[in-house]
Coordinates of C-alpha atoms and ligand atoms in Angstrom, one line a residue:
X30 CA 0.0 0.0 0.0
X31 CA 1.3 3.7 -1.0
X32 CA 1.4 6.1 1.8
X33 CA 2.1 9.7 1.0
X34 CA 5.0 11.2 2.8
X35 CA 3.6 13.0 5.9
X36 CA 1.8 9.8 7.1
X37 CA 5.0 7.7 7.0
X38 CA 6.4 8.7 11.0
X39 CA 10.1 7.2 9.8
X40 CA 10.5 9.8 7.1
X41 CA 8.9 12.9 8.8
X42 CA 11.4 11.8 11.8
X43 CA 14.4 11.7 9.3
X44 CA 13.1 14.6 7.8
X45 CA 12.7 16.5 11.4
X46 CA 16.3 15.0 11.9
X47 CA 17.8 16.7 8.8
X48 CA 16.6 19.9 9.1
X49 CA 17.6 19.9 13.0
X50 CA 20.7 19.1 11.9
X51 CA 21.1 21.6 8.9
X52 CA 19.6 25.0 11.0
X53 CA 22.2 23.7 14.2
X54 CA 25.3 23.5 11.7
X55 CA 24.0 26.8 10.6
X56 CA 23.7 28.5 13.9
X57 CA 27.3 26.9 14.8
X58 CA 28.7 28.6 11.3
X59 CA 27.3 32.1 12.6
X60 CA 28.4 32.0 16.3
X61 CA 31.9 30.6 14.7
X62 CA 32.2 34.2 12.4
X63 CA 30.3 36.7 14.8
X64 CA 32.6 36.1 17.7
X65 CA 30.7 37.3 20.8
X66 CA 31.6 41.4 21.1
X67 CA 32.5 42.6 24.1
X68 CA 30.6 44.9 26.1
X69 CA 29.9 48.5 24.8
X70 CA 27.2 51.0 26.0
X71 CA 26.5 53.9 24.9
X72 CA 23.8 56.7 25.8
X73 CA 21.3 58.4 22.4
X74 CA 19.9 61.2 23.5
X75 CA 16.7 62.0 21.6
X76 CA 15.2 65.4 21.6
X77 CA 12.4 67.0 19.5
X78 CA 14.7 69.3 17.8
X79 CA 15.2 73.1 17.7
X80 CA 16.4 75.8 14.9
X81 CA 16.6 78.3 17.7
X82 CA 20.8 78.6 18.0
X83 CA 20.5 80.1 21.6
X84 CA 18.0 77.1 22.6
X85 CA 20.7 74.8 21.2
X86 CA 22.7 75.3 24.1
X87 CA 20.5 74.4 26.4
X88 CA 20.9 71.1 25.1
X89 CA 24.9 71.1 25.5
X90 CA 23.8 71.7 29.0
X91 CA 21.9 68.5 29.1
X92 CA 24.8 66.5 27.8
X93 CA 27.0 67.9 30.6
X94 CA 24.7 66.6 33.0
X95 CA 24.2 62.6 31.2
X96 CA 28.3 62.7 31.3
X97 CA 28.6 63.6 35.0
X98 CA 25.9 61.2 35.7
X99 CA 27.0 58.1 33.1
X100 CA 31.2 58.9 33.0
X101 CA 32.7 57.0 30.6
X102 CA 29.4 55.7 28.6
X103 CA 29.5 57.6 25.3
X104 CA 27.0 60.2 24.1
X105 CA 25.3 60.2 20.6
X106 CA 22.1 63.2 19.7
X107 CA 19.4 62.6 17.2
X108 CA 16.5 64.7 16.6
X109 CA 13.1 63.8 15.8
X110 CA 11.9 66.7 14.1
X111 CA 12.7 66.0 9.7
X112 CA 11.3 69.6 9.3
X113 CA 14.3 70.9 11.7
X114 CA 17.1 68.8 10.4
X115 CA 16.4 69.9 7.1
X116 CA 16.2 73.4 8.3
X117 CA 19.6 73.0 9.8
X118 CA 21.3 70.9 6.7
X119 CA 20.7 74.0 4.9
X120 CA 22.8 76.3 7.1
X121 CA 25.1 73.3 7.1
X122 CA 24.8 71.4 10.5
X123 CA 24.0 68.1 9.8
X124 CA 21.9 66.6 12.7
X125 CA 20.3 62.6 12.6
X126 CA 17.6 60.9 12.5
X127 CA 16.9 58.5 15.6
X128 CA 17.6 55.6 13.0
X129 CA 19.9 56.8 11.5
X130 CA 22.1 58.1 14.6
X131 CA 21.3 54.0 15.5
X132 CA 22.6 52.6 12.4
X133 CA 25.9 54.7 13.3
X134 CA 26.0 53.3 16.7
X135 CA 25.3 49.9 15.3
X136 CA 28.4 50.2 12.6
X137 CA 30.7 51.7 15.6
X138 CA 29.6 48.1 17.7
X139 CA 27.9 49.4 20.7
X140 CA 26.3 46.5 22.3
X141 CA 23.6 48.4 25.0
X142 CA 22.1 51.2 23.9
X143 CA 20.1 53.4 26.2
X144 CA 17.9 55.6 24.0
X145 CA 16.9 58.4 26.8
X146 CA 13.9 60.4 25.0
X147 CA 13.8 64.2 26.1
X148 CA 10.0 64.9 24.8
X149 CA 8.1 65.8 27.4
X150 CA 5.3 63.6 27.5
X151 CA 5.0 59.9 25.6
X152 CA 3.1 61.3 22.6
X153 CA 3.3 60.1 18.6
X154 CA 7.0 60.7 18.7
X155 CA 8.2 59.0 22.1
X156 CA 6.0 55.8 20.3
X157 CA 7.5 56.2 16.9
X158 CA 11.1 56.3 18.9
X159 CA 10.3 52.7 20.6
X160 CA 9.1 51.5 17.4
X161 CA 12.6 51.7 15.3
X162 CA 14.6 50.8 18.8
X163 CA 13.4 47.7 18.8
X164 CA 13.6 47.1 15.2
X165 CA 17.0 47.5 15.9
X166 CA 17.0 44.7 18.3
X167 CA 15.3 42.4 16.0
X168 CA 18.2 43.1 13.0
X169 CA 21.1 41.5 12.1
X170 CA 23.6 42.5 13.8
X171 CA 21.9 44.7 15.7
X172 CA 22.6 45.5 19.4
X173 CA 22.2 42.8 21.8
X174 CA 20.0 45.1 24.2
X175 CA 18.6 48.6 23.3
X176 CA 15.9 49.6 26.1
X177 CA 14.2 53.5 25.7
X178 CA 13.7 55.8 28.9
X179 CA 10.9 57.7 29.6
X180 CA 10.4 61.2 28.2
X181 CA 10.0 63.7 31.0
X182 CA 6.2 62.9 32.3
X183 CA 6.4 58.9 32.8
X184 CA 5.2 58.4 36.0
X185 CA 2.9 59.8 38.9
X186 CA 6.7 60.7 40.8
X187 CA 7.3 62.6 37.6
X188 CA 4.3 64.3 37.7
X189 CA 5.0 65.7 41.2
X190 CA 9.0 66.5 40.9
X191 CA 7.8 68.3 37.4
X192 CA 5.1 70.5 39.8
X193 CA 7.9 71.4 42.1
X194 CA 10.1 72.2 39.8
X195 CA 8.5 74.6 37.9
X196 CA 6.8 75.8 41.3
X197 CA 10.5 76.4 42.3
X198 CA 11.5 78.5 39.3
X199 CA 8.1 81.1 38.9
X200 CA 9.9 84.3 38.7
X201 CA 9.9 86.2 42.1
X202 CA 8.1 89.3 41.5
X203 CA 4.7 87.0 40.8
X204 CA 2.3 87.6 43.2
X205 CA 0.0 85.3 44.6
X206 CA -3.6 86.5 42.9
X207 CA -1.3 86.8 39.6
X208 CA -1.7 84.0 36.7
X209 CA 1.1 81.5 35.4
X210 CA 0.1 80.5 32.4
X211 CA 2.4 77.5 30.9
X212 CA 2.4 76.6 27.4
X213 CA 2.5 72.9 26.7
X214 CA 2.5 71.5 23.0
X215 CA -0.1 69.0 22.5
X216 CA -0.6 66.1 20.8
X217 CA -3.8 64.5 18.9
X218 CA -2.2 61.4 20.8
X219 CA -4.1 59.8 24.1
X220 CA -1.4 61.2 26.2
X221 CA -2.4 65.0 25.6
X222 CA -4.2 63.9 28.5
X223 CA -1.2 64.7 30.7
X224 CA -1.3 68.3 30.6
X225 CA -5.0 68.3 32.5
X226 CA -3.3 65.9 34.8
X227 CA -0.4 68.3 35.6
X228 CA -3.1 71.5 35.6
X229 CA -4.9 69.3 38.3
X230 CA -1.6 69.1 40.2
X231 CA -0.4 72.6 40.0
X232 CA -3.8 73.6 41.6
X233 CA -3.9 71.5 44.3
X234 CA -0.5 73.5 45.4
X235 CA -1.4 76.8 43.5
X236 CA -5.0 77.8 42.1
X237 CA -3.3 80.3 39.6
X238 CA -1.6 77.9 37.4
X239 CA -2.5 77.0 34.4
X240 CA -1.8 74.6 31.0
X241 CA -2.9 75.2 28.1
X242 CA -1.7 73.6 24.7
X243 CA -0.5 75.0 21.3
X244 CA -1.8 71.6 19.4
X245 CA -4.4 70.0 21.8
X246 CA -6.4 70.7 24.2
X247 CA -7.2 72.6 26.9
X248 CA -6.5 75.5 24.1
X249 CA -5.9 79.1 24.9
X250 CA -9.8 79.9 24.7
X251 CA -10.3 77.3 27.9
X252 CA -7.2 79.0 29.6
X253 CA -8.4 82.5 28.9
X254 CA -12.2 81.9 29.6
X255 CA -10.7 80.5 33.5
X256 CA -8.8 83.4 34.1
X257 CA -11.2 85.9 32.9
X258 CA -13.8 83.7 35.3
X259 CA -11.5 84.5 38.2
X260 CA -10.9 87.8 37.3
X261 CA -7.1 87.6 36.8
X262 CA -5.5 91.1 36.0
X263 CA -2.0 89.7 35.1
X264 CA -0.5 87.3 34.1
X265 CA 3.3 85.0 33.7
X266 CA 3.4 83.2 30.5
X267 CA 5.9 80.4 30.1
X268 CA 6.8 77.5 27.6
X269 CA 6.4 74.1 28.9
X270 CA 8.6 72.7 26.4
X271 CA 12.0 72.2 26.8
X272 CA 12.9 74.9 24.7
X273 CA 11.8 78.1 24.2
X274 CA 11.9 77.7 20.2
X275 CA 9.5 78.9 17.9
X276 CA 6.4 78.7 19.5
X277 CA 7.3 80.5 22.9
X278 CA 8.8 83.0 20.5
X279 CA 5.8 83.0 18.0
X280 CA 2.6 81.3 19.2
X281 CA 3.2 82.4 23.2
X282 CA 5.4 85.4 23.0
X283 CA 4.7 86.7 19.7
X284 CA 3.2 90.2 18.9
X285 CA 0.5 88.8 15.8
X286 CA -3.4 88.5 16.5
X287 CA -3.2 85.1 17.5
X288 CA -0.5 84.7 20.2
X289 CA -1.3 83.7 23.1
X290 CA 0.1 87.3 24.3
X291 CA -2.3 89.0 22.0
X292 CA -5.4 87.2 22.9
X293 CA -5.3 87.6 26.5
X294 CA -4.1 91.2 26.7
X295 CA -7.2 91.7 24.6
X296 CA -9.4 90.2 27.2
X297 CA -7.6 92.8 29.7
X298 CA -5.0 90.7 31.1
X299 CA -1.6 92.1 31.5
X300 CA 1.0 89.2 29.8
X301 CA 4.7 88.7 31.2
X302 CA 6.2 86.3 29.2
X303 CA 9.2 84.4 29.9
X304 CA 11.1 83.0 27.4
X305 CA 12.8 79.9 29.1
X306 CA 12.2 76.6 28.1
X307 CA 11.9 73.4 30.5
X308 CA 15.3 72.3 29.8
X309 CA 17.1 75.1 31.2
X310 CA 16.2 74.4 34.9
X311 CA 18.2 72.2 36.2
X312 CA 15.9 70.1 38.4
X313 CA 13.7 69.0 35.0
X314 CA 17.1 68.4 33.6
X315 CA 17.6 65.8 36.6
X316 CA 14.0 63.9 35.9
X317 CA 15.4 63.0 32.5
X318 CA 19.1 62.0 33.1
X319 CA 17.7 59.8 36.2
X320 CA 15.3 58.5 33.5
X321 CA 18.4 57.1 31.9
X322 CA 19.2 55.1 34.6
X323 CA 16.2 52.9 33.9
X324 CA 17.6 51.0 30.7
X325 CA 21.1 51.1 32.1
X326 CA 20.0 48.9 35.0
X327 CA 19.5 46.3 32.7
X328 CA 22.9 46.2 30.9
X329 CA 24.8 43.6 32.5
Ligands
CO429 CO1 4.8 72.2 17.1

């Protein structure tokens, strides 16, 4: 009697047994040519981006801090932003991608990579970052870990150290019935969520702070319908993004129609702004090199 091949056990043993055989010579050729590399971390710092050359040094600040923090792990930057790198390729600084800075790091054999994101909350971009680090993982070649930190708001603790730190830096001359209004970015992203969370937090501490958002929600109209409710006369404004780029500048500071300046002075509110971005205190600077310490944990 004919039997086809996949009822006759012997053959689909022998066959089992070939291929066993075949994949284990092959895995033996590989570990035989990629020789087991020692050891090498290194730290990718990942930041939105900025055109702004004085809000570029803010971020030669944060590297000061990663290497006191990390000494001896080296430092690579990549920026997120494709609209700012190619703003900058044109006036000649060349600035990478987060894959591409990886695809460096891969070809100068780091091992461990901690990819420390410094967005400010886990938006589309923080996601997008996670995305190609462990497509990294997965290729050939690739790193034997890669693991990526939080952005600045990861955690409740976050949450609270963020409060105090921007609590601890509201310029002096504020007075207590006297509005800070922080600019956050926003996001069409679930996450947006986090700026009511930290308006919620501020007030418990201080009823006269307020978020509002450039790209999400609240928007300025909420921010300026609660202040005009508690009949706030004057008020701080400050970026809550880590630099103050472009919109601080434009969108917060700015002198057209729509700025956030421009709409609340014409409700009869008295704007201050401050152009200082999130990175340039130092205890926000702290949240996110500590953040790093999270994948370096797990390099052993
Ligand atoms: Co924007």
């Amino acid at each position: 009697m004919k039997r086809n091949f996949s009822e006759n056990p012997f053959l689909l043993s022998l066959t089992f047994f070939l291929v066993s055989i075949f994949f284990l010579s092959v895995a033996a050729s590989v570990s035989a040519h990629g020789e087991k590399k020692p050891m090498k971390k290194g730290i990718l710092l990942v930041a939105f981006g900025t055109s702004v050359p004085e809000a570029q040094k803010v971020f030669v600040n944060i590297e000061k801090s990663v290497k006191a923090a990390y000494p001896g792990i080296p430092i690579r930057w990549a920026y997120t932003s494709s609209i700012i790198r190619k703003k900058l390729a044109k006036e000649g600084q060349h600035l990478d991608s987060p894959e591409v800075a990886l695809a460096k790091m891969m070809e100068e054999e780091f091992t461990h990579v901690a990819v420390q994101s410094l967005h400010t909350i886990a938006g589309e971009e923080f996601h997008d970052l996670r995305r190609s680090a462990h497509a990294f993982a997965d290729m050939a070649g690739g790193f034997q870990r890669i693991l990526v930190g939080y952005p600045l708001l990861g955690t409740e603790e976050d949450l609270n150290r963020v409060v105090d730190a921007i609590m601890k830096n509201i310029p002096k001359e504020r007075k207590e019935e006297e509005a800070l209004v922080l600019m956050g970015h926003g996001t069409p992203h679930p996450s947006n969520a986090f700026y009511a969370a930290m308006m919620f937090h501020f007030q418990q501490k201080d009823p006269n702070i307020f978020i509002g958002t450039v790209e999400g929600s609240p928007g300025i109209d909420d921010i300026m319908a609660m202040l005009v409710k508690k009949k706030i006369k004057k008020a701080y404004l400050l970026p809550f993004l880590s630099v103050a780029g472009d919109h601080a500048i434009n969108d917060m500071a700015g002198n057209e129609e729509d700025s956030w300046k421009s709409i609340l002075t014409k409700a009869g509110i008295h704007c201050v702004p401050v152009l200082k971005g999130t990175a340039e205190y130092k205890e926000i600077v702290d949240i996110w090199v500590d953040h790093i310490a999270g994948p370096l944990g797990h390099f052993k």
